[in-house]
Amino acid sequence: VAVKSDLTRVAVIGGSGYTGLELVRLVLAHPGLELTYVTSERQAGKRVRDCFPFLPPYLSLEYQAFDLDAAVSKADVFFLALPNGVSLSVTPKLRASGKIVIDLSADFRFQDLKIYERIYGKSHIDPSLAAEAVYGLPEIHRQAIRSASLIANPGCYATSIILGLLPCLQAGLLSDHLPIIADAKSGISGAGRKLEATYLFTECDQNIKPYSLGRQHRHVPEIEQELSLFAKTEISVLFVPQLVPLRRGILSNIYVPLRPDHPSLDEIVDIYSRFYQHEPFVLVSPLGIIPCVKDVYLSNYCRLGLVLDQHTRTLIVVSVLDNLLKGAAGQAIQNLNIILGQDERAGLEFSAPYP
Amino acid sequence: VAVKSDLTRVAVIGGSGYTGLELVRLVLAHPGLELTYVTSERQAGKRVRDCFPFLPPYLSLEYQAFDLDAAVSKADVFFLALPNGVSLSVTPKLRASGKIVIDLSADFRFQDLKIYERIYGKSHIDPSLAAEAVYGLPEIHRQAIRSASLIANPGCYATSIILGLLPCLQAGLLSDHLPIIADAKSGISGAGRKLEATYLFTECDQNIKPYSLGRQHRHVPEIEQELSLFAKTEISVLFVPQLVPLRRGILSNIYVPLRPDHPSLDEIVDIYSRFYQHEPFVLVSPLGIIPCVKDVYLSNYCRLGLVLDQHTRTLIVVSVLDNLLKGAAGQAIQNLNIILGQDERAGLEFSAPYP
Amino acid sequence: VAVKSDLTRVAVIGGSGYTGLELVRLVLAHPGLELTYVTSERQAGKRVRDCFPFLPPYLSLEYQAFDLDAAVSKADVFFLALPNGVSLSVTPKLRASGKIVIDLSADFRFQDLKIYERIYGKSHIDPSLAAEAVYGLPEIHRQAIRSASLIANPGCYATSIILGLLPCLQAGLLSDHLPIIADAKSGISGAGRKLEATYLFTECDQNIKPYSLGRQHRHVPEIEQELSLFAKTEISVLFVPQLVPLRRGILSNIYVPLRPDHPSLDEIVDIYSRFYQHEPFVLVSPLGIIPCVKDVYLSNYCRLGLVLDQHTRTLIVVSVLDNLLKGAAGQAIQNLNIILGQDERAGLEFSAPYP
Amino acid sequence: VAVKSDLTRVAVIGGSGYTGLELVRLVLAHPGLELTYVTSERQAGKRVRDCFPFLPPYLSLEYQAFDLDAAVSKADVFFLALPNGVSLSVTPKLRASGKIVIDLSADFRFQDLKIYERIYGKSHIDPSLAAEAVYGLPEIHRQAIRSASLIANPGCYATSIILGLLPCLQAGLLSDHLPIIADAKSGISGAGRKLEATYLFTECDQNIKPYSLGRQHRHVPEIEQELSLFAKTEISVLFVPQLVPLRRGILSNIYVPLRPDHPSLDEIVDIYSRFYQHEPFVLVSPLGIIPCVKDVYLSNYCRLGLVLDQHTRTLIVVSVLDNLLKGAAGQAIQNLNIILGQDERAGLEFSAPYP
């Protein structure tokens, strides 16, 4: 094997959960990245592919217990796939060593740390780092991402819903004072690899289960923060998430009340298409086409479909993505591509398998 | 086996589809009914349980090709589990012979036959029968059902959504001029046993698929007819159905805009509980409990859960049922129990299996 | 509600696992039984149907923490749905009070307690009770069950495989010295409600997973004990179990090497049919019909299909059952019916739902 | 986009079934291939990605109706993903134009055309082409594949079972006169995209369904032909296939009776490991590790696990693969890589997603 001296050395911290494993997979497939360090406290000392035999035989790395000195010497970019609250303690040290950090937890997503502290029940230990962090949604913050060293990678539901609403907000299509409703369904991997009865096969199969209804879900403040910043006015979203029996994928139906003099559906499709025309990973379906989860399973695309209910003056935006790709690890790679000045699509344009 | 001379003789017309087979199952388990005639044009001449070995060994009936004289001589009650449009031609003859007909198609659900003709693309051949038919939702029409001889058994989505809204309408909780949104997810058996690629395992598994969005679905006029009649004012519903990968079950999230001076959630739960307190098959969950599909899988109950989003002044009604039971065959038996003056719960109070 | 004074009072000890809940369901549906006592250490004090909302609204019992005095005063029959090893400590006290005990664990299944102790890693505390226990497979031990007070209810895999082989053994069809192979697939509920990563939806879905191959599985000694006793010669079985992504059901393919002068397949089907002709819950499929899991899902039947491969002189027995019914709770009820001298089919002849 | 002038131009004939779509996906991801022609009689004239939106947006090809002149001018390699019997009529013309043909049907798999004609019910129209065809299992026929122009790509079950047995046969481990039994489970995509009730979600979910038991399945003669050729003696296999509710994947348990003086399991694992040590896509699991379908889902690897049951002197080989990759399209690409003299792993070493 030839030495590829120009590859960026990448670490995955927390490499035995679903997001961490997806990052491992994507880094291995990426032409410009080299996986040099993977941690798992529980699996430390074991070969990664002995723990997860679906990984390819050419992967010879072992899991490490996290050690700052080793980490700093081994890699230049750090993906943190850690539980909420844990990134807080790791990030300052990595940043102090000049490393690029892409954090997939919620720890750096909030501008108002009081919100973070209220939702996640932890005090934020580093407000200056929080201020430095860029919310890693390229469709809004690409410019800031380019020069960022700390990325707060967005939540999966949040990505799905924010992308479904941006063109509406920019074009000023919303009716005042009426609620936006987002009814979202997620595959079970969205819960991670948690050992709770709720996530057993026997409990998930043949079930649909709403949870954290209304404004109770942790992604709501994240969604509202970004939409309000973008719209330069306060935007509220009524959010209802549900578990459905599939492994991956999110489908969000977003119900948007339109202002009385709204454009036609044709024109709205056109507004969306133009808004996203240069975006590599957001695809607006033509008039009359509604995407489904299969259309984005195992791809990094978010697909949007649009329907207008004239009777109630409501725009229905159907937004689908793979929660572990555009909703997590794929978006993290996209952010890294932007930071490194590479083609934003590098390592992410794979064709999805079927069926 | 003793002769049970006081049993009502029951026929299932169209007994090889999912609804027909569920009717067969329920009639077999019912203490007051006897299955005497089952038709299937394709399977005529074969023993029912040879075609469907999951049926119990004591069932010795053969499928018949429908024949009016034979039918009339064999049974006193006819469940029609036929495609839309076919009941139209069978029902007049059965009614002319004085038989009780419970039709599970859409053929007799509409008061305004123009709506039927527009949606189903067929002219209605018997307006007088249509006028005689009672929409078989006991929670609204129990009194009329008692003396009815022709029941138009409601659609599965329709049952789920109407039951979720009745107490709201009666209590006048709705805000004027704002749309009600119903985001509904159905298991695949809702499509019947259709041989279309959409319903293959390979296509349904790992997918969520919206279809007939907005007001395109055939159940919308049925829902609006019943809600408007009940509320004595025109009610519109924006309805978005979706296929999710489970065999049975419907979960509808109904988003209801409340009037500014609406009661508290406590009071609303109380309004719902009182509304349904004498209903044997509608259960209102206590405050804080949200039902899921597993809670009603293989039972005849519709369960309702309530959440109030004060920020947007929206009531979220979560309504779950089994589409083949309270959404079809179970409701048909419930209607027959009412007509026969039996305990409305007869044959329907089985405990659901788990998991 | 009328007092049904002639009902047998039944307790379910361990009523919050899958087997315990299935027992609750079956007892509620049984015309001759009354559920009077249900225990769960973790859920003690809560209403059973508040923990498991799929249970019917007329069930008003609360979970109790097990207490011997209360138990003895409340019920006459005890179903023990407890982990292996725990029944050992409960049973002697219940038997000392004269109660009928039907134990669904492995604690009383073995005649040779050394085997039990080797497999389950526990010393057996009561050899005299072990000797008194009857292995609760009615198809072999009906006579002994009639007068038994302690039933060791068979394992799910064991029931499936033993029933598939009995007629072969009786008719002396086996070739000497050649192995019987049983390749068995089980739904995930076979593992109970264990919180292990193996049983998460994300891990089970889209997977088939062999485990405990060869003679490693705990059910092998149980299978061999019963077959050897029945055949009056030592019978060995090579057993390979696998997890497949369904909730319930076992399908075992049993490969039986036949003696050179074996009868024709027609005759073998006849041998099987005659062997089981008076059995209420074993159904032999006619020549050419092979059962599948759907045929027995949610029913108490074990169905057998037979194929002869003349080239290799191998009989293939396909044996299917529902692991929680004929494989556990249903068989336990069947055993109780026998003990009580009731119709053996009471409460068990329900028709299975479809799809 | 730069012109990649050194790419091999590839056609997929029959590009709207599951195998055809998998070929499209693999060709798009392959660094040395260019997809230039895709046919579908039904979809002719439509853009491929409009029919299948999961395909990436950079795919701009339209489906063509097959036309020999157009085909010949557009591509140099032809993958035929056609129904059995149809390849027979297309292949002679393509070969006459000097094209490389990799046929994924059964049409050229048989040396003895009488077997083909008996099983597939069609007369073989071109015995000389049949003689020229090479059975495309690289692990046996790599040398012949290198110089072949017509490849008969193996069946999915056949690949799984043959690869599980080759080392045994070479090492002469089999007992004489005793049957090899292969109990195989397949995901539903193995049936293609057939519109039959058997393959509906409602019928497959919560089911396991054996079919074509014994020696009835079409893959048996193919398996026996290759094993007998390799072993230079007649080898028979008792084969039992089953449908299980997953989309992709095959797990075969192969029960091999060993000769009395067989080596230890350690040595057998070593024999297998050495046999496959240079094979890029067959992985032998270390002693004690048994592969499952998840380990090969969406990868081109076949994984083998080995267990010895000393009591019955039976070797259990667990063989898993993805039926659409190593079982069909992936193997076809592997064959093409060999023919083209490229790295055999080109385009096939992707890491599998999880979960």
Tab-separated table of C-alpha atoms in Angstrom, chain C residues 21-279:
chain	number	residue	atom	x	y	z
C	21	LEU	CA	-48.289	-11.316	30.044
C	22	GLU	CA	-49.369	-14.030	27.626
C	23	LEU	CA	-50.595	-16.068	30.594
C	24	VAL	CA	-52.543	-13.052	31.853
C	25	ARG	CA	-54.158	-12.709	28.440
C	26	LEU	CA	-55.076	-16.380	28.200
C	27	VAL	CA	-56.454	-16.610	31.725
C	28	LEU	CA	-58.643	-13.546	31.069
C	29	ALA	CA	-60.040	-15.183	27.930
C	30	HIS	CA	-60.592	-18.601	29.528
C	31	PRO	CA	-64.205	-19.448	30.445
C	32	GLY	CA	-63.249	-21.501	33.504
C	33	LEU	CA	-60.460	-19.456	35.065
C	34	GLU	CA	-60.311	-16.311	37.126
C	35	LEU	CA	-57.138	-14.243	37.451
C	36	THR	CA	-56.808	-13.336	41.117
C	37	TYR	CA	-53.137	-12.615	41.766
C	38	VAL	CA	-50.326	-11.292	39.561
C	39	THR	CA	-46.847	-10.466	40.766
C	40	SER	CA	-44.047	-8.265	39.574
C	41	GLU	CA	-41.358	-7.166	41.961
C	42	ARG	CA	-40.567	-4.048	39.947
C	43	GLN	CA	-44.119	-2.990	39.198
C	44	ALA	CA	-45.622	-3.873	42.566
C	45	GLY	CA	-48.421	-1.486	43.544
C	46	LYS	CA	-49.228	-0.399	40.007
C	47	ARG	CA	-52.317	-1.445	38.156
C	48	VAL	CA	-51.398	-4.108	35.594
C	49	ARG	CA	-53.154	-2.339	32.754
C	50	ASP	CA	-51.496	0.975	33.588
C	51	CYS	CA	-48.147	-0.707	32.936
C	52	PHE	CA	-49.405	-2.478	29.819
C	53	PRO	CA	-52.180	-0.440	28.202
C	54	PHE	CA	-52.879	-3.099	25.565
C	55	LEU	CA	-54.629	-5.066	28.319
C	56	PRO	CA	-58.399	-4.658	28.361
C	57	PRO	CA	-60.019	-1.964	30.499
C	58	TYR	CA	-61.997	-4.441	32.589
C	59	LEU	CA	-58.770	-5.784	34.165
C	60	SER	CA	-58.516	-4.024	37.500
C	61	LEU	CA	-55.816	-6.062	39.283
C	62	GLU	CA	-52.657	-4.523	40.689
C	63	TYR	CA	-49.235	-6.067	40.549
C	64	GLN	CA	-48.178	-7.490	43.914
C	65	ALA	CA	-44.741	-8.196	45.275
C	66	PHE	CA	-44.715	-11.939	45.858
C	67	ASP	CA	-45.810	-12.832	49.364
C	68	LEU	CA	-46.382	-16.458	50.259
C	69	ASP	CA	-49.303	-15.976	52.616
C	70	ALA	CA	-51.129	-13.633	50.289
C	71	ALA	CA	-50.421	-15.911	47.351
C	72	VAL	CA	-51.708	-18.997	49.133
C	73	SER	CA	-54.899	-17.259	50.182
C	74	LYS	CA	-55.591	-15.765	46.771
C	75	ALA	CA	-55.225	-18.597	44.288
C	76	ASP	CA	-55.340	-22.355	43.808
C	77	VAL	CA	-53.259	-22.640	40.657
C	78	PHE	CA	-49.891	-20.978	40.189
C	79	PHE	CA	-48.229	-20.316	36.873
C	80	LEU	CA	-44.567	-19.520	37.478
C	81	ALA	CA	-43.095	-17.346	34.729
C	82	LEU	CA	-39.848	-16.762	36.555
C	83	PRO	CA	-36.184	-16.854	35.560
C	84	ASN	CA	-34.506	-20.256	35.723
C	85	GLY	CA	-33.470	-20.938	39.311
C	86	VAL	CA	-36.106	-18.767	40.956
C	87	SER	CA	-38.926	-21.290	40.659
C	88	LEU	CA	-36.767	-23.619	42.745
C	89	SER	CA	-37.262	-21.468	45.809
C	90	VAL	CA	-40.948	-20.680	45.343
C	91	THR	CA	-42.313	-24.052	44.355
C	92	PRO	CA	-41.707	-26.078	47.552
C	93	LYS	CA	-43.723	-23.633	49.641
C	94	LEU	CA	-46.611	-23.560	47.194
C	95	ARG	CA	-46.662	-27.320	46.957
C	96	ALA	CA	-46.546	-27.571	50.748
C	97	SER	CA	-49.777	-25.564	50.760
C	98	GLY	CA	-51.334	-28.021	48.345
C	99	LYS	CA	-51.344	-25.684	45.367
C	100	ILE	CA	-51.112	-26.762	41.737
C	101	VAL	CA	-47.913	-25.375	40.234
C	102	ILE	CA	-47.192	-25.062	36.521
C	103	ASP	CA	-43.616	-23.925	36.177
C	104	LEU	CA	-42.570	-22.416	32.861
C	105	SER	CA	-38.862	-22.335	33.723
C	106	ALA	CA	-36.419	-25.206	33.247
C	107	ASP	CA	-36.140	-25.898	36.974
C	108	PHE	CA	-38.157	-29.127	37.062
C	109	ARG	CA	-37.672	-30.425	33.539
C	110	PHE	CA	-34.800	-32.820	34.216
C	111	GLN	CA	-34.863	-36.321	35.562
C	112	ASP	CA	-31.119	-36.296	35.939
C	113	LEU	CA	-30.446	-33.319	38.202
C	114	LYS	CA	-26.751	-33.399	37.342
C	115	ILE	CA	-27.682	-32.285	33.858
C	116	TYR	CA	-29.732	-29.429	35.262
C	117	GLU	CA	-26.922	-28.395	37.552
C	118	ARG	CA	-24.339	-28.534	34.767
C	119	ILE	CA	-26.422	-26.481	32.336
C	120	TYR	CA	-28.003	-23.928	34.606
C	121	GLY	CA	-25.102	-23.651	37.037
C	122	LYS	CA	-27.280	-24.031	40.120
C	123	SER	CA	-27.669	-26.882	42.580
C	124	HIS	CA	-31.142	-28.280	42.640
C	125	ILE	CA	-32.539	-27.846	46.125
C	126	ASP	CA	-35.385	-30.299	46.045
C	127	PRO	CA	-34.812	-33.676	44.366
C	128	SER	CA	-38.055	-35.121	45.681
C	129	LEU	CA	-40.094	-32.357	44.067
C	130	ALA	CA	-38.078	-32.828	40.874
C	131	ALA	CA	-39.081	-36.487	40.917
C	132	GLU	CA	-42.721	-35.580	41.423
C	133	ALA	CA	-42.780	-33.100	38.525
C	134	VAL	CA	-44.307	-34.165	35.223
C	135	TYR	CA	-42.882	-32.880	31.942
C	136	GLY	CA	-45.882	-31.051	30.566
C	137	LEU	CA	-46.059	-32.221	27.000
C	138	PRO	CA	-49.592	-33.633	26.748
C	139	GLU	CA	-48.799	-35.533	23.566
C	140	ILE	CA	-46.485	-37.804	25.610
C	141	HIS	CA	-47.482	-37.439	29.218
C	142	ARG	CA	-51.220	-36.725	29.239
C	143	GLN	CA	-51.950	-39.623	31.581
C	144	ALA	CA	-49.394	-38.459	34.155
C	145	ILE	CA	-50.451	-34.830	33.787
C	146	ARG	CA	-54.030	-35.708	34.769
C	147	SER	CA	-52.953	-36.538	38.297
C	148	ALA	CA	-49.985	-34.181	38.554
C	149	SER	CA	-49.697	-31.188	40.855
C	150	LEU	CA	-46.365	-29.934	39.592
C	151	ILE	CA	-45.854	-29.456	35.878
C	152	ALA	CA	-42.538	-28.674	34.261
C	153	ASN	CA	-43.774	-26.857	31.185
C	154	PRO	CA	-41.540	-27.635	28.179
C	155	GLY	CA	-39.262	-25.196	26.362
C	156	CYS	CA	-40.434	-23.665	23.089
C	157	TYR	CA	-37.743	-25.150	20.852
C	158	ALA	CA	-38.100	-28.480	22.666
C	159	THR	CA	-41.847	-28.653	22.013
C	160	SER	CA	-41.337	-27.864	18.356
C	161	ILE	CA	-38.715	-30.567	17.828
C	162	ILE	CA	-40.105	-33.318	20.038
C	163	LEU	CA	-43.536	-33.102	18.393
C	164	GLY	CA	-41.869	-33.332	14.999
C	165	LEU	CA	-40.156	-36.605	15.862
C	166	LEU	CA	-42.523	-38.701	17.997
C	167	PRO	CA	-44.324	-40.554	15.167
C	168	CYS	CA	-40.975	-41.376	13.530
C	169	LEU	CA	-39.672	-42.864	16.720
C	170	GLN	CA	-42.789	-44.859	17.436
C	171	ALA	CA	-42.844	-46.286	13.933
C	172	GLY	CA	-39.140	-47.087	14.083
C	173	LEU	CA	-38.339	-45.160	10.906
C	174	LEU	CA	-34.912	-43.926	11.903
C	175	SER	CA	-31.709	-45.205	10.461
C	176	ASP	CA	-29.305	-46.354	13.150
C	177	HIS	CA	-26.259	-44.348	13.996
C	178	LEU	CA	-27.061	-41.358	11.846
C	179	PRO	CA	-27.624	-37.953	13.363
C	180	ILE	CA	-30.917	-36.117	13.477
C	181	ILE	CA	-30.383	-32.454	12.659
C	182	ALA	CA	-32.755	-29.708	13.783
C	183	ASP	CA	-32.260	-26.291	12.202
C	184	ALA	CA	-34.547	-23.929	14.095
C	185	LYS	CA	-35.430	-20.254	13.675
C	186	SER	CA	-37.047	-18.247	16.417
C	187	GLY	CA	-38.672	-14.841	16.703
C	188	ILE	CA	-37.056	-12.397	19.103
C	189	SER	CA	-39.590	-12.800	21.912
C	190	GLY	CA	-37.976	-16.183	22.522
C	191	ALA	CA	-35.242	-14.278	24.328
C	192	GLY	CA	-37.722	-12.705	26.710
C	193	ARG	CA	-37.519	-9.029	27.497
C	194	LYS	CA	-33.779	-8.918	28.061
C	195	LEU	CA	-31.990	-5.587	27.828
C	196	GLU	CA	-29.069	-6.681	25.680
C	197	ALA	CA	-27.787	-5.004	22.530
C	198	THR	CA	-28.462	-8.236	20.602
C	199	TYR	CA	-32.185	-7.718	21.012
C	200	LEU	CA	-32.414	-4.053	19.986
C	201	PHE	CA	-34.543	-3.315	16.950
C	202	THR	CA	-31.547	-1.806	15.186
C	203	GLU	CA	-29.577	-5.038	15.639
C	204	CYS	CA	-32.310	-7.619	14.935
C	205	ASP	CA	-33.943	-5.991	11.946
C	206	GLN	CA	-32.333	-7.058	8.634
C	207	ASN	CA	-30.374	-9.821	10.381
C	208	ILE	CA	-30.352	-13.588	10.895
C	209	LYS	CA	-28.171	-14.663	13.776
C	210	PRO	CA	-27.197	-18.254	14.680
C	211	TYR	CA	-26.204	-18.849	18.291
C	212	SER	CA	-25.386	-21.748	20.629
C	213	LEU	CA	-24.750	-24.038	17.684
C	214	GLY	CA	-24.404	-27.761	17.773
C	215	ARG	CA	-25.107	-29.092	21.231
C	216	GLN	CA	-24.470	-25.910	23.164
C	217	HIS	CA	-28.075	-24.784	23.574
C	218	ARG	CA	-29.840	-25.430	26.872
C	219	HIS	CA	-32.785	-27.102	25.193
C	220	VAL	CA	-30.701	-29.985	23.787
C	221	PRO	CA	-30.617	-32.139	26.961
C	222	GLU	CA	-34.336	-31.558	27.421
C	223	ILE	CA	-35.052	-32.652	23.860
C	224	GLU	CA	-32.815	-35.701	24.129
C	225	GLN	CA	-34.223	-36.726	27.520
C	226	GLU	CA	-37.769	-36.817	26.230
C	227	LEU	CA	-36.991	-38.417	22.887
C	228	SER	CA	-34.827	-41.086	24.498
C	229	LEU	CA	-37.471	-41.887	27.108
C	230	PHE	CA	-40.110	-42.133	24.438
C	231	ALA	CA	-38.006	-44.218	22.053
C	232	LYS	CA	-36.547	-46.316	24.895
C	233	THR	CA	-33.136	-45.861	23.311
C	234	GLU	CA	-30.667	-43.023	23.266
C	235	ILE	CA	-31.533	-40.350	20.718
C	236	SER	CA	-29.166	-37.512	19.850
C	237	VAL	CA	-30.056	-34.319	18.081
C	238	LEU	CA	-27.762	-31.768	16.491
C	239	PHE	CA	-29.548	-28.503	17.185
C	240	VAL	CA	-28.849	-25.124	15.574
C	241	PRO	CA	-31.012	-22.201	16.715
C	242	GLN	CA	-31.163	-18.833	14.985
C	243	LEU	CA	-32.753	-15.474	15.684
C	244	VAL	CA	-34.783	-14.049	12.819
C	245	PRO	CA	-36.520	-10.663	12.698
C	246	LEU	CA	-40.046	-11.475	13.736
C	247	ARG	CA	-41.638	-11.068	17.126
C	248	ARG	CA	-43.052	-14.550	17.631
C	249	GLY	CA	-42.857	-17.970	16.103
C	250	ILE	CA	-40.534	-20.908	15.676
C	251	LEU	CA	-39.914	-22.867	12.529
C	252	SER	CA	-37.801	-25.995	12.924
C	253	ASN	CA	-36.608	-28.042	10.000
C	254	ILE	CA	-35.831	-31.512	11.291
C	255	TYR	CA	-33.715	-33.731	9.058
C	256	VAL	CA	-34.331	-37.391	9.851
C	257	PRO	CA	-32.194	-40.117	8.263
C	258	LEU	CA	-34.526	-43.019	7.443
C	259	ARG	CA	-33.786	-46.714	7.565
C	260	PRO	CA	-33.246	-48.292	4.133
C	261	ASP	CA	-36.633	-50.012	4.015
C	262	HIS	CA	-38.608	-46.941	5.011
C	263	PRO	CA	-42.236	-46.495	3.939
C	264	SER	CA	-43.258	-44.101	1.177
C	265	LEU	CA	-43.984	-40.443	1.917
C	266	ASP	CA	-47.704	-41.173	1.565
C	267	GLU	CA	-47.413	-43.785	4.255
C	268	ILE	CA	-45.312	-41.542	6.467
C	269	VAL	CA	-47.891	-38.757	6.247
C	270	ASP	CA	-50.432	-41.355	7.212
C	271	ILE	CA	-48.333	-42.513	10.175
C	272	TYR	CA	-48.074	-38.939	11.401
C	273	SER	CA	-51.762	-38.236	10.853
C	274	ARG	CA	-52.824	-41.296	12.780
C	275	PHE	CA	-50.371	-40.606	15.576
C	276	TYR	CA	-51.840	-37.152	16.115
C	277	GLN	CA	-55.463	-37.801	15.080
C	278	HIS	CA	-56.851	-37.285	18.584
C	279	GLU	CA	-54.493	-34.488	19.524
